[in-house]
Short mmCIF file of C-alpha atoms in Angstrom, two decimals:
data_model
loop_
_atom_site.label_atom_id
_atom_site.label_comp_id
_atom_site.label_asym_id
_atom_site.label_seq_id
_atom_site.Cartn_x
_atom_site.Cartn_y
_atom_site.Cartn_z
CA MET A 1 0.00 0.00 0.00
CA TRP A 2 2.83 2.38 0.80
CA GLY A 3 5.61 0.62 -1.13
CA GLY A 4 6.65 3.84 -2.81
CA ARG A 5 7.96 5.20 0.49
CA PHE A 6 9.18 2.02 2.20
CA SER A 7 11.83 -0.37 0.94
CA GLU A 8 11.09 -3.17 3.41
CA GLY A 9 7.91 -4.90 4.53
CA PRO A 10 6.74 -4.87 8.13
CA ASP A 11 8.16 -7.18 10.77
CA ALA A 12 5.93 -10.11 11.67
CA ILE A 13 5.27 -8.60 15.11
CA MET A 14 4.43 -5.27 13.49
CA GLU A 15 1.99 -7.04 11.20
CA GLU A 16 0.43 -8.78 14.20
CA ILE A 17 -0.09 -5.62 16.26
CA ASN A 18 -1.12 -3.54 13.25
CA ALA A 19 -3.77 -5.80 11.70
CA SER A 20 -7.42 -5.15 12.56
CA ILE A 21 -9.15 -7.30 9.95
CA ASP A 22 -10.00 -9.99 12.50
CA PHE A 23 -12.59 -7.67 14.03
CA ASP A 24 -13.17 -4.77 11.63
CA LYS A 25 -14.42 -7.11 8.91
CA LYS A 26 -17.75 -6.56 10.67
CA LEU A 27 -17.73 -3.20 8.87
CA TYR A 28 -17.81 -4.70 5.38
CA SER A 29 -21.39 -3.64 4.63
CA GLN A 30 -20.84 -0.09 5.89
CA ASP A 31 -17.50 0.14 4.09
CA ILE A 32 -19.01 -0.90 0.77
CA ALA A 33 -22.00 1.43 1.22
CA GLY A 34 -19.63 4.32 1.89
CA SER A 35 -17.53 3.50 -1.15
CA LYS A 36 -20.57 3.30 -3.41
CA ALA A 37 -21.80 6.68 -2.20
CA HIS A 38 -18.32 8.14 -2.66
CA VAL A 39 -17.82 6.88 -6.21
CA ALA A 40 -21.31 8.00 -7.25
CA MET A 41 -20.43 11.48 -6.03
CA LEU A 42 -17.05 11.41 -7.83
CA ALA A 43 -18.85 10.59 -11.08
CA HIS A 44 -21.49 13.26 -10.49
CA GLN A 45 -18.71 15.81 -9.98
CA ASP A 46 -16.83 14.61 -13.12
CA ILE A 47 -13.86 13.58 -11.00
CA VAL A 48 -14.05 10.03 -12.37
CA SER A 49 -15.79 8.84 -15.50
CA GLY A 50 -19.25 7.34 -15.46
CA ASP A 51 -17.90 4.10 -16.91
CA ASP A 52 -15.29 3.76 -14.18
CA ALA A 53 -17.87 4.57 -11.51
CA LYS A 54 -20.24 1.90 -12.82
CA ALA A 55 -17.48 -0.69 -12.97
CA ILE A 56 -16.47 0.13 -9.42
CA ARG A 57 -20.06 -0.09 -8.14
CA ASP A 58 -20.53 -3.45 -9.88
CA GLY A 59 -17.26 -4.68 -8.44
CA LEU A 60 -18.30 -3.58 -4.94
CA ASP A 61 -21.60 -5.42 -5.33
CA LYS A 62 -19.71 -8.57 -6.31
CA ILE A 63 -17.41 -8.24 -3.30
CA GLN A 64 -20.36 -7.81 -0.94
CA ALA A 65 -21.98 -10.93 -2.36
CA GLU A 66 -18.73 -12.87 -1.93
CA ILE A 67 -18.46 -11.82 1.71
CA GLU A 68 -22.09 -12.62 2.47
CA HIS A 69 -21.79 -16.05 0.82
CA GLY A 70 -18.57 -16.88 2.66
CA GLU A 71 -16.52 -16.85 -0.54
CA PHE A 72 -14.22 -13.93 0.34
CA THR A 73 -10.72 -14.54 1.69
CA PHE A 74 -9.69 -11.96 4.25
CA SER A 75 -5.96 -11.23 4.45
CA ARG A 76 -4.23 -10.09 7.64
CA ALA A 77 -1.38 -8.79 5.50
CA LEU A 78 -3.80 -6.19 4.11
CA GLU A 79 -4.48 -4.96 7.67
CA ASP A 80 -8.11 -3.92 7.60
CA ILE A 81 -11.47 -4.17 5.86
CA HIS A 82 -10.78 -1.11 3.72
CA MET A 83 -7.64 -2.50 2.11
CA ASN A 84 -9.11 -5.99 1.80
CA VAL A 85 -12.03 -4.62 -0.19
CA GLU A 86 -9.82 -2.30 -2.23
CA ASN A 87 -7.36 -5.11 -3.02
CA ARG A 88 -10.14 -7.42 -4.19
CA LEU A 89 -11.56 -4.60 -6.29
CA ALA A 90 -8.15 -4.26 -7.96
CA ASP A 91 -8.21 -7.99 -8.70
CA LEU A 92 -11.56 -7.54 -10.43
CA LEU A 93 -10.98 -4.25 -12.25
CA GLY A 94 -7.28 -3.69 -12.52
CA PRO A 95 -5.77 -0.19 -12.20
CA ARG A 96 -9.04 1.74 -12.52
CA ALA A 97 -10.10 0.34 -9.14
CA GLY A 98 -7.56 2.80 -7.71
CA ARG A 99 -9.77 5.72 -8.75
CA LEU A 100 -12.15 4.87 -5.90
CA HIS A 101 -9.77 6.29 -3.31
CA THR A 102 -9.63 9.70 -4.99
CA ALA A 103 -10.43 12.54 -2.53
CA ARG A 104 -10.65 10.35 0.54
CA SER A 105 -8.39 8.72 3.12
CA ARG A 106 -8.70 5.69 5.34
CA ASN A 107 -9.07 8.24 8.13
CA ASP A 108 -12.42 9.58 6.96
CA GLN A 109 -13.33 6.17 5.56
CA VAL A 110 -13.07 4.37 8.91
CA ALA A 111 -14.74 7.23 10.76
CA THR A 112 -17.68 6.96 8.35
CA ASP A 113 -17.86 3.18 8.50
CA PHE A 114 -17.75 3.12 12.29
CA ARG A 115 -20.46 5.78 12.58
CA LEU A 116 -22.67 3.81 10.23
CA TRP A 117 -22.15 0.61 12.23
CA VAL A 118 -22.86 2.28 15.58
CA ARG A 119 -25.92 4.01 14.12
CA ASP A 120 -27.25 0.69 12.79
CA SER A 121 -26.64 -0.91 16.19
CA LEU A 122 -28.55 1.83 18.01
CA ASP A 123 -31.48 1.45 15.63
CA THR A 124 -31.56 -2.28 16.36
CA LEU A 125 -31.30 -1.70 20.09
CA ASP A 126 -34.12 0.81 20.07
CA GLY A 127 -36.45 -1.76 18.53
CA GLN A 128 -35.32 -4.43 20.99
CA LEU A 129 -35.77 -2.17 23.99
CA ALA A 130 -39.27 -1.25 22.83
CA GLN A 131 -40.08 -4.98 22.72
CA LEU A 132 -38.71 -5.42 26.24
CA GLN A 133 -40.78 -2.47 27.47
CA PHE A 134 -43.82 -4.05 25.85
CA ALA A 135 -43.17 -7.31 27.71
CA PHE A 136 -42.92 -5.45 31.02
CA VAL A 137 -46.11 -3.47 30.31
CA GLU A 138 -48.10 -6.59 29.44
CA LYS A 139 -46.91 -8.22 32.66
CA ALA A 140 -47.84 -5.07 34.60
CA LEU A 141 -51.33 -4.98 33.16
CA GLU A 142 -51.87 -8.68 33.82
CA HIS A 143 -50.76 -8.38 37.46
CA ALA A 144 -51.76 -4.80 38.28
CA GLY A 145 -53.43 -5.80 41.56
CA VAL A 146 -50.99 -8.46 42.78
CA VAL A 147 -49.59 -7.32 46.12
CA MET A 148 -45.90 -7.73 46.90
CA PRO A 149 -43.41 -6.22 49.35
CA GLY A 150 -41.61 -3.05 48.37
CA PHE A 151 -38.08 -2.78 49.67
CA THR A 152 -35.59 -0.19 50.79
CA HIS A 153 -32.13 -1.44 51.84
CA LEU A 154 -33.53 -4.86 50.77
CA GLN A 155 -35.65 -4.66 53.93
CA SER A 156 -39.44 -4.84 53.80
CA ALA A 157 -40.70 -1.26 53.54
CA GLN A 158 -44.27 -0.85 52.24
CA PRO A 159 -46.63 -3.02 50.19
CA VAL A 160 -46.62 -2.30 46.47
CA THR A 161 -48.08 -4.07 43.47
CA PHE A 162 -46.22 -6.38 41.13
CA GLY A 163 -47.51 -4.35 38.19
CA HIS A 164 -46.09 -1.18 39.68
CA HIS A 165 -42.70 -2.86 40.04
CA MET A 166 -42.77 -3.92 36.39
CA LEU A 167 -43.60 -0.38 35.27
CA ALA A 168 -40.56 0.97 37.11
CA TYR A 169 -38.38 -0.83 34.56
CA VAL A 170 -40.51 0.48 31.70
CA GLU A 171 -39.63 3.99 32.85
CA MET A 172 -35.92 3.14 33.10
CA LEU A 173 -35.89 1.61 29.64
CA GLY A 174 -37.72 4.65 28.30
CA ARG A 175 -34.85 6.83 29.51
CA ASP A 176 -32.36 4.38 28.00
CA ARG A 177 -34.06 4.63 24.63
CA SER A 178 -34.14 8.41 24.89
CA ARG A 179 -30.39 8.54 25.57
CA LEU A 180 -29.63 6.30 22.59
CA VAL A 181 -31.94 8.33 20.33
CA ASP A 182 -30.19 11.53 21.42
CA ALA A 183 -26.79 9.95 20.77
CA ARG A 184 -27.96 8.91 17.32
CA LYS A 185 -29.04 12.45 16.48
CA ARG A 186 -25.67 13.87 17.42
CA MET A 187 -23.68 11.20 15.58
CA ASN A 188 -25.66 11.57 12.36
CA GLU A 189 -23.07 13.69 10.56
CA SER A 190 -20.85 12.35 7.79
CA PRO A 191 -17.05 12.52 8.04
CA LEU A 192 -16.70 11.30 4.44
CA GLY A 193 -14.75 13.89 2.45
CA CYS A 194 -12.66 15.12 5.37
CA ALA A 195 -9.90 13.02 3.75
CA ALA A 196 -6.80 12.55 5.90
CA LEU A 197 -7.43 15.63 8.05
CA ALA A 198 -7.48 18.80 5.94
CA GLY A 199 -10.21 18.17 3.40
CA THR A 200 -9.41 17.87 -0.30
CA SER A 201 -8.69 20.08 -3.29
CA PHE A 202 -11.04 18.03 -5.48
CA PRO A 203 -14.48 19.61 -6.10
CA ILE A 204 -16.38 17.02 -4.07
CA ASP A 205 -19.97 17.34 -2.86
CA ARG A 206 -20.02 16.20 0.77
CA HIS A 207 -23.73 16.94 1.13
CA MET A 208 -24.43 14.44 -1.65
CA THR A 209 -22.56 11.62 0.08
CA ALA A 210 -24.03 12.51 3.46
CA ASN A 211 -27.53 12.35 2.01
CA ALA A 212 -26.84 9.07 0.22
CA LEU A 213 -25.74 7.47 3.51
CA GLY A 214 -28.68 8.78 5.52
CA PHE A 215 -26.72 11.41 7.44
CA ASP A 216 -28.33 14.74 8.27
CA ARG A 217 -25.30 16.74 7.15
CA PRO A 218 -21.53 16.50 6.69
CA THR A 219 -19.26 17.30 9.62
CA ALA A 220 -18.29 20.98 9.60
CA ASN A 221 -14.62 20.64 10.52
CA SER A 222 -12.30 18.18 8.81
CA LEU A 223 -9.94 17.92 11.79
CA ASP A 224 -12.78 17.03 14.10
CA GLY A 225 -14.42 14.83 11.49
CA VAL A 226 -11.59 12.29 11.36
CA SER A 227 -10.65 12.41 15.04
CA ASP A 228 -14.07 12.43 16.72
CA ARG A 229 -15.12 9.29 18.58
CA ASP A 230 -17.69 11.01 20.79
CA PHE A 231 -20.40 9.11 18.92
CA ALA A 232 -18.97 5.80 20.12
CA LEU A 233 -18.43 7.11 23.64
CA GLU A 234 -22.02 8.35 23.86
CA ALA A 235 -23.34 5.06 22.54
CA LEU A 236 -21.26 3.11 25.05
CA SER A 237 -22.30 5.44 27.85
CA GLY A 238 -25.97 4.91 27.05
CA ALA A 239 -25.33 1.19 26.65
CA SER A 240 -23.62 1.04 30.05
CA ILE A 241 -26.54 2.71 31.82
CA CYS A 242 -28.98 0.43 30.02
CA ALA A 243 -26.93 -2.66 30.91
CA MET A 244 -26.89 -1.50 34.53
CA HIS A 245 -30.70 -1.32 34.51
CA LEU A 246 -30.91 -4.82 33.08
CA SER A 247 -28.46 -6.00 35.71
CA ARG A 248 -30.61 -4.59 38.51
CA PHE A 249 -33.63 -6.55 37.34
CA ALA A 250 -31.47 -9.62 36.75
CA GLU A 251 -30.35 -9.37 40.39
CA GLU A 252 -33.97 -9.21 41.50
CA LEU A 253 -34.81 -12.26 39.42
CA VAL A 254 -31.95 -14.19 41.03
CA ILE A 255 -33.20 -13.24 44.50
CA TRP A 256 -36.91 -13.64 43.76
CA SER A 257 -36.53 -17.08 42.18
CA SER A 258 -34.53 -18.47 45.11
CA ALA A 259 -36.01 -21.04 47.51
CA GLN A 260 -35.74 -18.45 50.27
CA PHE A 261 -37.98 -15.95 48.47
CA ARG A 262 -40.07 -17.95 45.96
CA PHE A 263 -41.55 -14.71 44.62
CA VAL A 264 -41.41 -15.74 40.95
CA THR A 265 -40.92 -18.77 38.75
CA LEU A 266 -38.63 -18.57 35.75
CA SER A 267 -39.41 -20.81 32.80
CA ASP A 268 -37.28 -23.79 31.86
CA LYS A 269 -36.25 -21.89 28.73
CA PHE A 270 -34.14 -19.48 30.79
CA SER A 271 -33.01 -21.77 33.61
CA THR A 272 -30.42 -24.52 33.86
CA GLY A 273 -29.83 -27.50 36.10
CA SER A 274 -26.90 -28.79 38.08
CA SER A 275 -24.50 -31.56 37.09
CA ILE A 276 -24.69 -33.02 40.60
CA MET A 277 -27.80 -31.64 42.33
CA PRO A 278 -30.93 -32.83 40.52
CA GLN A 279 -33.25 -30.47 42.38
CA LYS A 280 -31.57 -27.29 41.18
CA ARG A 281 -33.12 -24.67 38.87
CA ASN A 282 -30.47 -22.05 38.31
CA PRO A 283 -31.33 -18.59 36.90
CA ASP A 284 -28.27 -18.64 34.64
CA ALA A 285 -29.67 -16.30 31.98
CA ALA A 286 -30.31 -13.64 34.63
CA GLU A 287 -26.88 -14.18 36.14
CA LEU A 288 -25.19 -13.78 32.77
CA VAL A 289 -27.11 -10.57 32.07
CA ARG A 290 -25.96 -9.35 35.48
CA ALA A 291 -22.36 -10.20 34.65
CA LYS A 292 -22.18 -8.78 31.13
CA VAL A 293 -22.61 -5.22 32.40
CA GLY A 294 -18.94 -5.47 33.41
CA ARG A 295 -17.66 -5.90 29.88
CA ILE A 296 -20.01 -3.17 28.57
CA ILE A 297 -18.88 -0.61 31.15
CA GLY A 298 -15.32 -1.83 30.55
CA ALA A 299 -15.63 -0.97 26.86
CA LEU A 300 -16.67 2.59 27.75
CA ASN A 301 -13.75 2.97 30.16
CA ALA A 302 -11.32 1.51 27.63
CA LEU A 303 -12.32 3.96 24.89
CA LEU A 304 -12.23 6.92 27.27
CA ILE A 305 -8.69 5.95 28.21
CA VAL A 306 -7.67 5.50 24.55
CA MET A 307 -8.99 8.95 23.61
CA LYS A 308 -8.01 10.99 26.65
CA GLY A 309 -4.46 11.87 25.57
CA LEU A 310 -4.67 11.97 21.79
CA PRO A 311 -3.70 15.16 19.97
CA LEU A 312 -5.64 16.03 16.82
CA THR A 313 -6.21 14.38 14.50
CA TYR A 314 -5.95 10.64 13.76
CA SER A 315 -3.57 8.36 15.66
CA LYS A 316 -3.24 4.62 15.31
CA ASP A 317 -4.41 4.34 18.93
CA MET A 318 -7.89 4.83 17.51
CA GLN A 319 -7.76 1.38 15.96
CA GLU A 320 -8.62 0.28 19.52
CA ASP A 321 -11.98 2.07 19.29
CA LYS A 322 -13.89 -0.70 17.55
CA GLU A 323 -13.26 -4.17 18.94
CA GLN A 324 -14.67 -3.50 22.40
CA ALA A 325 -17.47 -1.31 21.04
CA PHE A 326 -18.53 -4.18 18.77
CA ASP A 327 -18.43 -6.55 21.71
CA ALA A 328 -20.31 -4.23 24.06
CA LEU A 329 -23.18 -3.32 21.75
CA GLN A 330 -23.63 -6.88 20.52
CA ASN A 331 -23.65 -8.21 24.08
CA LEU A 332 -26.16 -5.58 25.14
CA SER A 333 -28.36 -6.68 22.25
CA LEU A 334 -28.06 -10.28 23.45
CA CYS A 335 -28.90 -9.26 27.03
CA VAL A 336 -32.00 -7.36 25.93
CA ALA A 337 -33.19 -10.36 23.92
CA ALA A 338 -32.63 -12.71 26.88
CA MET A 339 -34.36 -10.36 29.30
CA THR A 340 -37.35 -10.02 26.98
CA GLY A 341 -37.73 -13.77 26.95
CA MET A 342 -37.44 -14.00 30.73
CA VAL A 343 -40.02 -11.28 31.33
CA LYS A 344 -42.51 -12.81 28.91
CA ASP A 345 -42.27 -16.19 30.66
CA LEU A 346 -42.12 -14.80 34.21
CA GLU A 347 -44.83 -15.98 36.60
CA PRO A 348 -45.34 -14.26 39.96
CA ASN A 349 -46.19 -16.54 42.90
CA LYS A 350 -49.11 -14.53 44.23
CA LYS A 351 -49.53 -16.27 47.59
CA GLU A 352 -45.87 -15.92 48.50
CA LEU A 353 -45.81 -12.30 47.38
CA LYS A 354 -48.86 -11.39 49.45
CA LYS A 355 -47.56 -13.21 52.49
CA ALA A 356 -44.24 -11.39 52.23
CA ALA A 357 -45.98 -8.07 51.60
CA GLY A 358 -47.52 -8.19 55.08
CA SER A 359 -44.33 -9.09 56.90
CA GLY A 360 -41.86 -6.73 58.49
CA TYR A 361 -44.57 -4.32 59.71
CA SER A 362 -44.94 -3.03 56.16
CA THR A 363 -48.20 -1.16 56.94
CA ALA A 364 -46.60 0.93 59.68
CA THR A 365 -46.61 4.00 57.42
CA ASP A 366 -50.33 3.46 56.80
CA LEU A 367 -50.84 3.52 60.58
CA ALA A 368 -48.85 6.74 60.90
CA ASP A 369 -50.84 8.29 58.04
CA TRP A 370 -54.09 7.25 59.76
CA LEU A 371 -52.99 8.99 62.96
CA VAL A 372 -52.30 12.18 61.00
CA ARG A 373 -55.44 12.00 58.89
CA THR A 374 -57.92 10.86 61.58
CA LEU A 375 -56.52 12.26 64.82
CA ASP A 376 -54.93 15.39 63.30
CA MET A 377 -51.64 14.39 64.84
CA PRO A 378 -48.39 16.00 63.56
CA PHE A 379 -46.57 13.46 61.45
CA ARG A 380 -43.47 13.38 63.64
CA ASN A 381 -45.65 12.54 66.65
CA ALA A 382 -47.47 9.91 64.60
CA HIS A 383 -44.11 8.45 63.57
CA HIS A 384 -43.10 8.13 67.23
CA VAL A 385 -46.41 6.52 68.25
CA THR A 386 -46.24 4.06 65.35
CA GLY A 387 -42.64 3.20 66.21
CA SER A 388 -43.71 2.40 69.79
CA LEU A 389 -46.50 0.14 68.51
CA VAL A 390 -44.09 -1.65 66.14
CA ALA A 391 -41.69 -2.18 69.05
CA MET A 392 -44.55 -3.69 71.10
CA ALA A 393 -45.52 -6.03 68.27
CA SER A 394 -41.90 -7.00 67.70
CA GLU A 395 -41.41 -7.86 71.37
CA ARG A 396 -44.45 -10.14 71.21
CA ASN A 397 -43.37 -11.55 67.81
CA ILE A 398 -46.69 -10.74 66.18
CA GLU A 399 -47.76 -8.63 63.21
CA LEU A 400 -48.98 -5.08 63.73
CA HIS A 401 -52.61 -5.87 62.98
CA ARG A 402 -52.54 -8.62 65.63
CA LEU A 403 -52.23 -6.04 68.42
CA SER A 404 -55.52 -5.48 70.24
CA LEU A 405 -57.21 -2.11 70.39
CA ALA A 406 -56.40 -2.00 74.09
CA ASP A 407 -52.72 -2.59 73.31
CA MET A 408 -52.74 0.31 70.87
CA GLN A 409 -54.62 2.58 73.26
CA SER A 410 -52.00 1.91 75.92
CA ILE A 411 -49.62 3.82 73.66
CA GLU A 412 -52.12 6.35 72.25
CA PRO A 413 -55.55 6.52 73.97
CA SER A 414 -57.19 8.32 71.00
CA ILE A 415 -56.83 5.35 68.63
CA THR A 416 -60.17 3.82 67.61
CA GLU A 417 -61.32 0.55 66.07
CA ASP A 418 -61.18 2.24 62.65
CA VAL A 419 -57.39 1.94 62.68
CA PHE A 420 -57.65 -1.71 61.61
CA SER A 421 -59.18 -0.58 58.32
CA VAL A 422 -55.75 0.57 57.09
CA LEU A 423 -53.59 -2.28 58.31
CA SER A 424 -54.24 -4.78 55.48
CA VAL A 425 -51.84 -4.85 52.57
CA ASP A 426 -54.66 -4.74 50.00
CA LYS A 427 -56.10 -1.55 51.47
CA SER A 428 -52.61 -0.12 51.77
CA VAL A 429 -51.84 -0.41 48.06
CA ARG A 430 -55.32 0.74 47.03
CA SER A 431 -54.84 3.91 49.07
CA ARG A 432 -51.68 4.95 47.18
CA LEU A 433 -53.53 6.99 44.59
CA SER A 434 -51.07 9.86 44.25
CA TYR A 435 -49.71 10.31 40.73
CA GLY A 436 -47.07 7.66 40.16
CA GLY A 437 -48.27 5.66 43.16
CA THR A 438 -48.73 1.90 43.40
CA ALA A 439 -52.55 1.72 43.49
CA PRO A 440 -53.81 -0.90 41.01
CA GLN A 441 -55.96 1.64 39.17
CA ASN A 442 -52.88 3.82 38.71
CA VAL A 443 -50.95 0.85 37.38
CA ARG A 444 -53.63 -0.03 34.86
CA LYS A 445 -53.84 3.57 33.66
CA GLN A 446 -50.07 3.90 33.25
CA ALA A 447 -49.79 0.49 31.58
CA LYS A 448 -52.47 1.38 29.02
CA ARG A 449 -50.74 4.70 28.35
CA TRP A 450 -47.46 2.89 27.70
CA LEU A 451 -49.15 0.30 25.50
CA LYS A 452 -50.37 3.04 23.17
CA ILE A 453 -46.91 4.61 23.02
CA LEU A 454 -45.16 1.31 22.37
CA GLU A 455 -47.64 0.04 19.82
CA LYS A 456 -47.02 3.22 17.82
CA ASP A 457 -43.24 2.95 18.24
CA LEU A 458 -43.17 -0.66 17.12
CA ALA A 459 -45.46 0.06 14.17
CA ASP A 460 -43.21 2.94 13.08
CA GLN A 461 -40.13 0.70 13.24
CA GLN A 462 -41.62 -1.91 10.89
#
């Protein structure tokens, strides 16, 4: 490729550290699309002839077909996907294949290819995340009134509904999708035509190539165009937050499906057994989702570290931008698919959930609220009275609603029989009617609102 300047070939170790074809061959489709857009523009601008442009486009189509049919031989000696494609094009067309590289560099070529790949990945993820939201919403609507314990510090706090818990993840995933959509908008500028770093003296039309590749506009500064990897960093940042959300639910599934909790049952499709213990049902899919967040966050950290000390514009360090990004976004896609399957098959164990919802004095806040609402007691006083009643129940090893009226009146004489009306978990959750609260009617309303949104999103994506 640069034989005119060098008299010797690279050392074997240099070839080993320099080659990227083992992973950047994933970019073949984007690389060929960029080349076709580029040569069409060159012909339109009379920089290359129409005949040469057509021959090059036909050759690129043949190369794409060879790759897709497994008939293409990738060479590590040619370093990367760009030179592998260009070399094969030269085999097919001879010297005129070299006209394709007029007015561009591998610097703007790889920046364009990588943007296209990340953009395609975000589009795929958006559709997958919408499907996962849909699965959560359907589960929420189906189980809007199922009572379960809500936790803080993993200690029983207040009763909530299973549907409300499902909708919490719908909200998280909605923010994840929003972040990825925002990242996509910012990345949707074309570096093609920035050439090595300074632009080109050829009369190219960068708006034409940007439009052909679905970009909103060309990048405005050639130095920034070839050196920017913010688009990958933003995508990995959004992916890391999303993976963290998936990991939180995966952790809950691991806990909930244990023999100690028995809150939910995972299907056989997403569980495994033990090689020695025949009774075991292991939530391996959830555990793997929980684990993969490490490699996704690691990819973000790795790219931040690669980029942090680079002067403008392109440095070979930036070859390390792709391998981990490929891995991270593909693994996130796999995690979303696995989580969607788990959520669809998930079955809450209603009796266990309700039993647990009433443990740990979970209606204590309802008692304190009753004291404020009925006896006009300042909340801090009500908190103290309720704490004393919980301490009494705890000493006797009974639930709060098992205390007699006389027991309660020994702490606060003004308490009446009506207090027992708020101490059941069902009445507790039904009372939480504030916007965003856990009341079943709230859950149904929010779930139906989300269904409309997601049905439209999924229809638009088809």
